[in-house]
Every structure is written in C-alpha cells, then in structure tokens.
Amino acid sequence: MQLRSHDHNKCIEAAVNAARDICHRRETRFTPLRCKVLELVWNSHAPVSAYELLDMLSQEGRKRAAPPTIYRALDFLIEEGLVHRLESLNAFIGCPDPAHKHQGHFLICRTCRTVTEVNDKKLIARLTKAARLQGYSCETSMVEIVGLCVECQN
Amino acid sequence: MQLRSHDHNKCIEAAVNAARDICHRRETRFTPLRCKVLELVWNSHAPVSAYELLDMLSQEGRKRAAPPTIYRALDFLIEEGLVHRLESLNAFIGCPDPAHKHQGHFLICRTCRTVTEVNDKKLIARLTKAARLQGYSCETSMVEIVGLCVECQN
DNA sequence: TTTTTTATGATATGTTATATCTTCTCTTTC
DNA sequence: GAAAGAGAAGATATAACATATCATAAAAAA
Ligand SMILES: [Zn+2]
Ligand SMILES: [Zn+2]
Ligand SMILES: [Zn+2]
Ligand SMILES: [Zn+2]
C-alpha cells in the first residue's frame, strides 16, 4: 500500500471505527485516551515514537502527559492488535488489518520512512521451517526489511 | 548450535583468533580493548547488553569505563561482522561465522535465552520476494524468531 | 622528528521505558 | 443512593539504552 495522494482522514476514521468495533466485540475498553492515541498513531503511514506521541498529545490542549500515559495506551493497543511495534526503530505504527490478530512483518523505506505491512504466507512458513531445522519452535517472529519503496527507487 | 556441555573456552579462543585473522587481512585494527570486548561478548551463547559489558569490563581490573567506550568497540565489531545486534533485545551476540559478512537471522529461546544464528538461503530468498511483491527492494533484513529451543521443549 | 590520523578517556546529555503510589471513574452490590 | 471494588489515568521518580563533544594518547605517515 503506497501513500501517493489519498484522503488520509478516511484512513484514520476507518482505523478508529474498526478499533471501536473490535473492542466492543471483545468487551475491552476503548477509552477516549486510547482512541486519541490511536488517532495520533494514524496521523501518518510512517512509524512514530512514544515520545513523539507524547508531544502530539500535549499539543491537543491537554496538560502535558507523562510517559506512562502513552506507554499504557500503546500496551493496550498492541495487545488488541491495533498497533504494532517496530523493534528496529523503537517506534509504532497502526495495523491496517486488526480484525485478525497476527504478528506483523514490515517493509521500511530508508529514504521516506514509509512502512508497509506484509502478511506473506510463504514467508511465515519459511520462518517456521528455519526454526524447526534448528530444533526451535516459532511462536512469534519479528521481520523488518529495510530497502527502498517504489517511489524512492525512481 | 546448542549449548549442552562443551568446552566454551574453545569457543572464545576460536572467535578471537578468527577476529584477529580477519582484521589483519582487512588491515583494520583489532586493538586490545576491542579484543577484550569481543571476549566478553563471547562469555556465553546468550545475548549481552552494552551496560552488562561495561560492568564486566570494570571487573577486569580496569578503571570504570564510560558508555562510549563500549559502544565504540561494539560499533567496530559490528562493522567488521564479528558481532551482531539483536534489535528486539537491545543486546549483542558474537557471530559464529564472521569470515563472510552477512545479515544475521536469529532464533531466540524465550526460556533459557539461548540464541542461535541461522543463515537460511530460502528464507533470504523469500524475504526478498515478499519485498519485491510490494515494490520494495530488500537491502537489509532483521529477523528475530522467538520460541523454545530443543532443550526447553522437554 | 614532525605531522596526521585513529583510538580512547572523560563529561555531559539525550532518548526510551518502567516502577510505584495516588486519584479518579465507572460498575457492582447492598 | 451509599459503600465497596475494579480498572484506568495522573504524578513522580528512576532505570535502561545511546550519543555528542572535546581532550588526550597512541599509532601511522610524511
Ligand atoms: Zn493514508
Ligand atoms: Zn498488522
Ligand atoms: Zn560455547
Ligand atoms: Zn553472523
């Protein structure tokens, strides 16, 4: 999914609506703070750090929040599969397909920082196999591929 | 490569000898400090953090070193492919095959913390393909798989 | 030897994340 | 509706991870 020009408000709205729906079905609490943080995460298709989110939250008219505020909200959103953490960037990004829980795998453009989530069955199969060949089980897998996106290759 | 009982001094010695050799061929400087840090990284087959290395270094009779000391040594060792960084653990581990530079992929046991490096051709091929399917190039890839090692499955 | 380069030491600070205790809010029970 | 309980958010402090910058030392080059 590339950025190009698109109505990003729709992206945000869709993400929030999906989240509300999912949490309602699971009977977990999609509170105003958690909703606000999810919106902020979805401010762009680029990953955002916890402290950037804190700054954004402060500029929303609220009084300055402390780090635990944002980390707790992120913990919830990650637990519900609404947000993923990018280990190599210490940053967070909204999941475009939160309905079914999964471990996200990511393509990161080193130039424009756009991140695309992939869900490649054959890749997952190969990860499992590579582990099994060494006698390991594969419970979760973190995959972050850095390269150039379509746009930046030109 | 599993741990079980083995003569770990041989592991350390082999790693240091290989490093000395590689740096000599490349005409890069395998200084006493860098050698010491490599030895400390190889103290076990589990990942070790930068600050743990600092503590270990202090207990070697040297006066307390400052963080840049260890980070600079690690930067060198990583650049030379002698050590890899585990992004999801903020930790470092010795490379068992430093002769040929490569991006390491890792199996991490969530119980005993043992880490095994894998170099799976088919996995690398699939990572490249998954990226290309989205129009991305694949320059480097971080793969960290968490599960249980052979020992811990029993 | 003098100059230049590279490595290390030292100090300060920046960035990311968590522990802990308190307060608030909402729900349940009486 | 009041009391009790559970979960969320606020507040404060601190831990854990990492880098910028300038000074000094050691090694290599001229
Ligand atoms: Zn968008
Ligand atoms: Zn996802
Ligand atoms: Zn060993
Ligand atoms: Zn390796």
Short mmCIF file of C-alpha atoms (C1' of nucleotides) and ligand atoms in Angstrom, two decimals:
data_model
loop_
_atom_site.label_atom_id
_atom_site.label_comp_id
_atom_site.label_asym_id
_atom_site.label_seq_id
_atom_site.Cartn_x
_atom_site.Cartn_y
_atom_site.Cartn_z
CA MET A 1 0.00 0.00 0.00
CA GLN A 2 1.71 3.15 -1.14
CA LEU A 3 0.97 6.64 0.01
CA ARG A 4 0.75 8.89 -3.03
CA SER A 5 -2.08 11.29 -2.61
CA HIS A 6 -5.10 9.93 -0.84
CA ASP A 7 -7.71 11.13 1.62
CA HIS A 8 -5.88 10.24 4.77
CA ASN A 9 -8.75 11.30 7.02
CA LYS A 10 -10.50 8.23 5.69
CA CYS A 11 -7.58 6.08 6.85
CA ILE A 12 -7.82 7.50 10.35
CA GLU A 13 -11.58 7.25 10.51
CA ALA A 14 -11.56 3.68 9.28
CA ALA A 15 -8.93 2.68 11.82
CA VAL A 16 -10.85 4.25 14.69
CA ASN A 17 -14.14 2.71 13.63
CA ALA A 18 -12.60 -0.70 13.26
CA ALA A 19 -10.98 -0.37 16.67
CA ARG A 20 -14.21 0.66 18.35
CA ASP A 21 -15.96 -2.27 16.77
CA ILE A 22 -13.28 -4.80 17.72
CA CYS A 23 -13.07 -3.65 21.31
CA HIS A 24 -16.83 -3.69 21.64
CA ARG A 25 -16.96 -7.29 20.45
CA ARG A 26 -14.13 -8.28 22.77
CA GLU A 27 -15.58 -6.29 25.67
CA THR A 28 -12.34 -4.41 26.16
CA ARG A 29 -12.43 -0.69 26.88
CA PHE A 30 -11.71 1.67 24.01
CA THR A 31 -11.45 4.76 26.21
CA PRO A 32 -11.13 8.35 24.95
CA LEU A 33 -7.40 8.37 25.71
CA ARG A 34 -6.79 5.11 23.86
CA CYS A 35 -8.84 6.39 20.97
CA LYS A 36 -6.87 9.63 20.86
CA VAL A 37 -3.55 7.77 20.87
CA LEU A 38 -4.72 5.50 18.07
CA GLU A 39 -5.67 8.57 16.03
CA LEU A 40 -2.24 10.06 16.66
CA VAL A 41 -0.52 6.84 15.62
CA TRP A 42 -2.53 7.00 12.41
CA ASN A 43 -1.54 10.60 11.75
CA SER A 44 0.70 9.23 9.03
CA HIS A 45 1.77 5.98 7.43
CA ALA A 46 5.21 6.43 8.94
CA PRO A 47 6.22 4.98 12.28
CA VAL A 48 6.01 7.27 15.30
CA SER A 49 7.89 7.10 18.59
CA ALA A 50 6.30 7.09 22.04
CA TYR A 51 7.76 10.48 22.88
CA GLU A 52 6.56 11.96 19.59
CA LEU A 53 3.10 10.76 20.56
CA LEU A 54 3.52 12.44 23.93
CA ASP A 55 4.36 15.72 22.23
CA MET A 56 1.40 15.39 19.90
CA LEU A 57 -0.87 14.66 22.83
CA SER A 58 0.38 17.76 24.64
CA GLN A 59 -0.48 19.92 21.64
CA GLU A 60 -4.06 18.70 21.77
CA GLY A 61 -4.83 21.11 24.59
CA ARG A 62 -4.43 18.51 27.29
CA LYS A 63 -1.98 19.25 30.02
CA ARG A 64 1.37 17.58 29.48
CA ALA A 65 1.09 13.84 29.94
CA ALA A 66 3.80 11.67 31.48
CA PRO A 67 5.46 8.75 29.66
CA PRO A 68 3.44 6.02 31.41
CA THR A 69 0.29 7.52 29.97
CA ILE A 70 1.40 6.88 26.43
CA TYR A 71 3.09 3.56 27.11
CA ARG A 72 -0.01 2.18 28.80
CA ALA A 73 -2.19 3.24 25.92
CA LEU A 74 0.26 1.70 23.46
CA ASP A 75 0.39 -1.52 25.50
CA PHE A 76 -3.37 -1.79 25.22
CA LEU A 77 -3.44 -1.02 21.50
CA ILE A 78 -0.67 -3.52 20.81
CA GLU A 79 -2.36 -6.17 22.95
CA GLU A 80 -5.53 -5.71 20.90
CA GLY A 81 -3.55 -5.88 17.67
CA LEU A 82 -4.49 -2.34 16.67
CA VAL A 83 -0.90 -1.15 16.66
CA HIS A 84 2.42 -2.87 16.02
CA ARG A 85 5.83 -2.07 17.42
CA LEU A 86 8.81 -1.74 15.08
CA GLU A 87 11.72 -3.15 17.05
CA SER A 88 14.49 -1.75 14.91
CA LEU A 89 13.09 1.77 15.13
CA ASN A 90 11.66 1.87 18.67
CA ALA A 91 8.53 3.13 17.01
CA PHE A 92 4.90 2.27 16.48
CA ILE A 93 2.53 2.02 13.54
CA GLY A 94 -1.16 1.33 13.05
CA CYS A 95 -2.18 -2.09 11.80
CA PRO A 96 -4.21 -1.93 8.59
CA ASP A 97 -5.88 -5.26 9.34
CA PRO A 98 -6.58 -5.56 13.06
CA ALA A 99 -9.61 -7.83 12.77
CA HIS A 100 -7.47 -10.93 12.95
CA LYS A 101 -4.60 -10.94 15.38
CA HIS A 102 -1.24 -11.57 13.81
CA GLN A 103 2.42 -10.78 14.05
CA GLY A 104 3.15 -8.03 11.54
CA HIS A 105 6.10 -8.13 9.17
CA PHE A 106 7.34 -4.84 7.78
CA LEU A 107 8.95 -3.19 4.80
CA ILE A 108 10.68 0.04 5.73
CA CYS A 109 11.81 2.59 3.15
CA ARG A 110 15.12 4.01 4.29
CA THR A 111 14.55 7.23 2.38
CA CYS A 112 10.97 8.33 3.00
CA ARG A 113 10.45 6.14 6.09
CA THR A 114 7.16 4.83 4.78
CA VAL A 115 6.34 1.45 6.26
CA THR A 116 4.24 -1.23 4.60
CA GLU A 117 2.96 -4.23 6.49
CA VAL A 118 3.05 -7.55 4.71
CA ASN A 119 1.40 -10.80 5.50
CA ASP A 120 3.16 -13.36 3.38
CA LYS A 121 2.07 -16.95 3.98
CA LYS A 122 5.16 -18.42 2.35
CA LEU A 123 7.41 -16.18 4.41
CA ILE A 124 5.72 -17.29 7.61
CA ALA A 125 6.05 -20.92 6.52
CA ARG A 126 9.76 -20.44 5.85
CA LEU A 127 10.34 -18.76 9.21
CA THR A 128 8.73 -21.72 10.93
CA LYS A 129 10.77 -24.15 8.90
CA ALA A 130 14.07 -22.35 9.50
CA ALA A 131 13.36 -22.53 13.23
CA ARG A 132 12.38 -26.19 13.14
CA LEU A 133 15.56 -27.09 11.26
CA GLN A 134 17.48 -25.92 14.35
CA GLY A 135 15.06 -27.64 16.71
CA TYR A 136 13.34 -24.42 17.73
CA SER A 137 9.65 -23.72 17.78
CA CYS A 138 8.42 -20.47 16.27
CA GLU A 139 5.96 -18.64 18.48
CA THR A 140 6.43 -15.08 17.30
CA SER A 141 8.62 -13.64 14.60
CA MET A 142 9.86 -10.14 14.05
CA VAL A 143 10.70 -9.29 10.47
CA GLU A 144 11.74 -5.81 9.40
CA ILE A 145 13.11 -5.37 5.92
CA VAL A 146 14.85 -2.15 5.01
CA GLY A 147 15.15 -1.02 1.42
CA LEU A 148 13.61 1.48 -0.98
CA CYS A 149 9.92 1.77 -1.73
CA VAL A 150 8.61 2.00 -5.29
CA GLU A 151 8.58 5.80 -5.25
CA CYS A 152 12.08 6.18 -3.89
CA GLN A 153 13.61 3.78 -6.39
CA ASN A 154 12.94 6.37 -9.11
CA MET B 1 24.31 -24.89 17.60
CA GLN B 2 23.09 -25.89 21.03
CA LEU B 3 24.90 -25.35 24.26
CA ARG B 4 24.78 -28.57 26.28
CA SER B 5 28.13 -29.13 27.88
CA HIS B 6 31.06 -28.08 25.78
CA ASP B 7 34.45 -26.52 26.28
CA HIS B 8 33.41 -22.95 25.96
CA ASN B 9 36.94 -21.63 26.25
CA LYS B 10 37.44 -23.09 22.80
CA CYS B 11 34.51 -21.03 21.51
CA ILE B 12 36.06 -17.85 22.87
CA GLU B 13 39.53 -18.67 21.64
CA ALA B 14 38.28 -19.56 18.18
CA ALA B 15 36.27 -16.33 17.95
CA VAL B 16 39.25 -14.21 18.98
CA ASN B 17 41.62 -15.97 16.63
CA ALA B 18 39.22 -15.63 13.73
CA ALA B 19 38.76 -11.95 14.53
CA ARG B 20 42.47 -11.28 14.69
CA ASP B 21 42.91 -13.00 11.37
CA ILE B 22 40.07 -11.18 9.66
CA CYS B 23 41.15 -7.76 10.88
CA HIS B 24 44.72 -8.44 9.83
CA ARG B 25 43.59 -9.31 6.32
CA ARG B 26 41.37 -6.25 6.13
CA GLU B 27 44.04 -4.03 7.70
CA THR B 28 41.64 -2.86 10.39
CA ARG B 29 42.82 -2.50 13.96
CA PHE B 30 41.94 -5.27 16.40
CA THR B 31 43.10 -3.32 19.45
CA PRO B 32 43.37 -4.75 22.99
CA LEU B 33 40.12 -3.05 24.01
CA ARG B 34 38.23 -4.39 21.01
CA CYS B 35 39.66 -7.84 21.66
CA LYS B 36 38.62 -7.69 25.31
CA VAL B 37 35.07 -6.64 24.40
CA LEU B 38 34.81 -9.45 21.85
CA GLU B 39 35.90 -11.92 24.55
CA LEU B 40 33.26 -10.55 26.89
CA VAL B 41 30.57 -10.82 24.23
CA TRP B 42 31.59 -14.45 23.81
CA ASN B 43 31.38 -15.11 27.53
CA SER B 44 28.22 -17.04 26.77
CA HIS B 45 25.96 -18.01 23.91
CA ALA B 46 23.30 -15.69 25.27
CA PRO B 47 22.93 -12.08 24.20
CA VAL B 48 24.54 -9.44 26.38
CA SER B 49 23.66 -5.76 26.76
CA ALA B 50 26.09 -2.87 26.38
CA TYR B 51 25.82 -1.99 30.06
CA GLU B 52 26.40 -5.59 31.11
CA LEU B 53 29.57 -5.46 29.05
CA LEU B 54 30.54 -2.24 30.82
CA ASP B 55 30.11 -3.95 34.19
CA MET B 56 32.13 -6.94 33.05
CA LEU B 57 34.86 -4.65 31.77
CA SER B 58 35.00 -2.87 35.12
CA GLN B 59 35.50 -6.16 36.92
CA GLU B 60 38.53 -6.87 34.79
CA GLY B 61 40.65 -4.57 36.92
CA ARG B 62 40.35 -1.64 34.56
CA LYS B 63 39.02 1.57 35.95
CA ARG B 64 35.34 2.07 35.26
CA ALA B 65 34.82 2.76 31.58
CA ALA B 66 32.19 5.15 30.24
CA PRO B 67 29.41 4.08 27.85
CA PRO B 68 31.06 5.46 24.69
CA THR B 69 33.97 3.12 25.29
CA ILE B 70 31.79 0.06 24.93
CA TYR B 71 29.57 1.44 22.17
CA ARG B 72 32.57 2.39 20.07
CA ALA B 73 34.09 -1.05 20.46
CA LEU B 74 30.73 -2.64 19.58
CA ASP B 75 30.37 -0.37 16.54
CA PHE B 76 33.71 -1.61 15.30
CA LEU B 77 32.94 -5.27 15.96
CA ILE B 78 29.56 -4.98 14.28
CA GLU B 79 31.05 -3.16 11.30
CA GLU B 80 33.53 -6.00 10.89
CA GLY B 81 30.77 -8.58 11.19
CA LEU B 82 32.24 -10.08 14.36
CA VAL B 83 29.22 -9.24 16.46
CA HIS B 84 25.52 -8.84 15.66
CA ARG B 85 22.96 -6.66 17.35
CA LEU B 86 19.61 -8.14 18.43
CA GLU B 87 17.13 -5.33 17.91
CA SER B 88 14.31 -6.79 19.95
CA LEU B 89 16.57 -7.28 22.98
CA ASN B 90 18.88 -4.26 22.75
CA ALA B 91 21.64 -6.79 23.09
CA PHE B 92 24.64 -8.18 21.28
CA ILE B 93 25.97 -11.60 20.37
CA GLY B 94 29.08 -12.97 18.72
CA CYS B 95 28.83 -14.16 15.14
CA PRO B 96 29.87 -17.80 14.73
CA ASP B 97 30.79 -17.24 11.06
CA PRO B 98 32.39 -13.82 10.66
CA ALA B 99 34.54 -14.70 7.66
CA HIS B 100 31.82 -13.70 5.23
CA LYS B 101 29.83 -10.60 6.02
CA HIS B 102 26.12 -11.17 6.27
CA GLN B 103 22.97 -10.07 7.97
CA GLY B 104 22.31 -12.50 10.78
CA HIS B 105 18.91 -14.01 11.45
CA PHE B 106 18.20 -15.28 14.94
CA LEU B 107 16.30 -17.88 16.91
CA ILE B 108 15.74 -16.80 20.49
CA CYS B 109 14.66 -19.19 23.21
CA ARG B 110 12.23 -17.37 25.48
CA THR B 111 13.06 -19.63 28.42
CA CYS B 112 16.83 -20.02 28.53
CA ARG B 113 17.59 -17.00 26.33
CA THR B 114 19.98 -19.01 24.19
CA VAL B 115 20.29 -17.52 20.73
CA THR B 116 21.12 -19.44 17.59
CA GLU B 117 22.07 -17.72 14.37
CA VAL B 118 20.68 -19.13 11.16
CA ASN B 119 21.61 -18.49 7.59
CA ASP B 120 18.78 -19.91 5.56
CA LYS B 121 19.05 -19.31 1.82
CA LYS B 122 15.39 -19.99 1.19
CA LEU B 123 14.39 -17.61 3.95
CA ILE B 124 16.54 -14.86 2.48
CA ALA B 125 15.03 -15.54 -0.95
CA ARG B 126 11.52 -15.28 0.49
CA LEU B 127 12.28 -12.03 2.29
CA THR B 128 13.49 -10.54 -0.97
CA LYS B 129 10.43 -11.81 -2.79
CA ALA B 130 7.99 -10.54 -0.17
CA ALA B 131 9.57 -7.11 -0.50
CA ARG B 132 9.52 -7.16 -4.30
CA LEU B 133 5.83 -8.10 -4.34
CA GLN B 134 5.17 -4.74 -2.67
CA GLY B 135 7.59 -2.92 -4.93
CA TYR B 136 10.29 -2.63 -2.28
CA SER B 137 13.91 -3.55 -2.59
CA CYS B 138 15.49 -5.58 0.22
CA GLU B 139 18.82 -4.20 1.36
CA THR B 140 18.98 -5.49 4.91
CA SER B 141 16.61 -7.61 6.90
CA MET B 142 16.10 -8.06 10.62
CA VAL B 143 14.67 -11.46 11.52
CA GLU B 144 14.26 -12.47 15.15
CA ILE B 145 12.19 -15.54 15.90
CA VAL B 146 11.11 -16.24 19.46
CA GLY B 147 10.18 -19.74 20.58
CA LEU B 148 11.59 -22.62 22.57
CA CYS B 149 14.90 -24.31 21.88
CA VAL B 150 15.25 -28.08 21.72
CA GLU B 151 16.20 -28.37 25.38
CA CYS B 152 13.40 -26.20 26.67
CA GLN B 153 10.72 -28.03 24.72
CA ASN B 154 11.24 -31.01 27.02
"C1'" DT C 1 61.14 14.29 14.13
"C1'" DT C 2 57.06 16.49 12.85
"C1'" DT C 3 52.59 15.90 11.21
"C1'" DT C 4 48.42 13.48 10.66
"C1'" DT C 5 45.22 10.07 11.74
"C1'" DT C 6 42.90 6.93 14.67
"C1'" DA C 7 41.63 5.30 19.16
"C1'" DT C 8 40.44 6.05 23.79
"C1'" DG C 9 39.18 8.86 28.01
"C1'" DA C 10 36.06 11.98 30.20
"C1'" DT C 11 31.98 14.64 30.81
"C1'" DA C 12 27.55 15.74 29.77
"C1'" DT C 13 23.27 14.92 27.88
"C1'" DG C 14 19.66 12.82 25.01
"C1'" DT C 15 16.30 9.04 24.28
"C1'" DT C 16 13.46 5.18 25.52
"C1'" DA C 17 10.95 2.67 29.11
"C1'" DT C 18 9.26 1.16 33.74
"C1'" DA C 19 8.17 1.02 38.93
"C1'" DT C 20 5.23 2.72 42.28
"C1'" DC C 21 1.89 5.18 44.63
"C1'" DT C 22 -2.23 8.14 44.25
"C1'" DT C 23 -6.51 9.69 42.35
"C1'" DC C 24 -10.35 9.28 39.50
"C1'" DT C 25 -14.19 6.90 37.22
"C1'" DC C 26 -17.16 3.51 36.47
"C1'" DT C 27 -19.61 -0.68 37.87
"C1'" DT C 28 -21.47 -3.78 41.12
"C1'" DT C 29 -23.65 -4.81 45.31
"C1'" DC C 30 -26.21 -3.82 49.16
"C1'" DG D 1 -28.41 6.21 46.70
"C1'" DA D 2 -24.15 4.75 49.57
"C1'" DA D 3 -20.37 1.63 50.03
"C1'" DA D 4 -17.13 -1.34 48.04
"C1'" DG D 5 -14.35 -2.96 44.35
"C1'" DA D 6 -12.02 -2.93 39.85
"C1'" DG D 7 -9.81 -0.79 36.18
"C1'" DA D 8 -7.86 3.45 34.07
"C1'" DA D 9 -5.28 7.53 34.30
"C1'" DG D 10 -2.26 11.03 36.83
"C1'" DA D 11 2.10 12.08 39.08
"C1'" DT D 12 6.72 11.39 40.48
"C1'" DA D 13 10.86 9.19 40.32
"C1'" DT D 14 14.21 6.43 38.29
"C1'" DA D 15 16.09 2.79 35.30
"C1'" DA D 16 18.00 1.36 30.88
"C1'" DC D 17 19.88 2.42 26.50
"C1'" DA D 18 22.59 5.53 23.47
"C1'" DT D 19 25.17 9.62 21.54
"C1'" DA D 20 27.56 14.39 21.16
"C1'" DT D 21 31.64 16.71 22.04
"C1'" DC D 22 36.03 17.91 23.48
"C1'" DA D 23 40.55 16.39 25.45
"C1'" DT D 24 44.36 13.16 25.43
"C1'" DA D 25 47.07 9.27 23.91
"C1'" DA D 26 48.86 6.10 20.69
"C1'" DA D 27 49.93 4.71 16.13
"C1'" DA D 28 50.98 5.59 11.34
"C1'" DA D 29 52.63 8.51 7.75
"C1'" DA D 30 55.47 12.01 5.97
ZN ZN E 1 -3.37 7.13 4.49
ZN ZN E 2 -0.88 -5.91 11.39
ZN ZN E 3 30.39 -22.24 23.59
ZN ZN E 4 26.51 -13.89 11.82
#
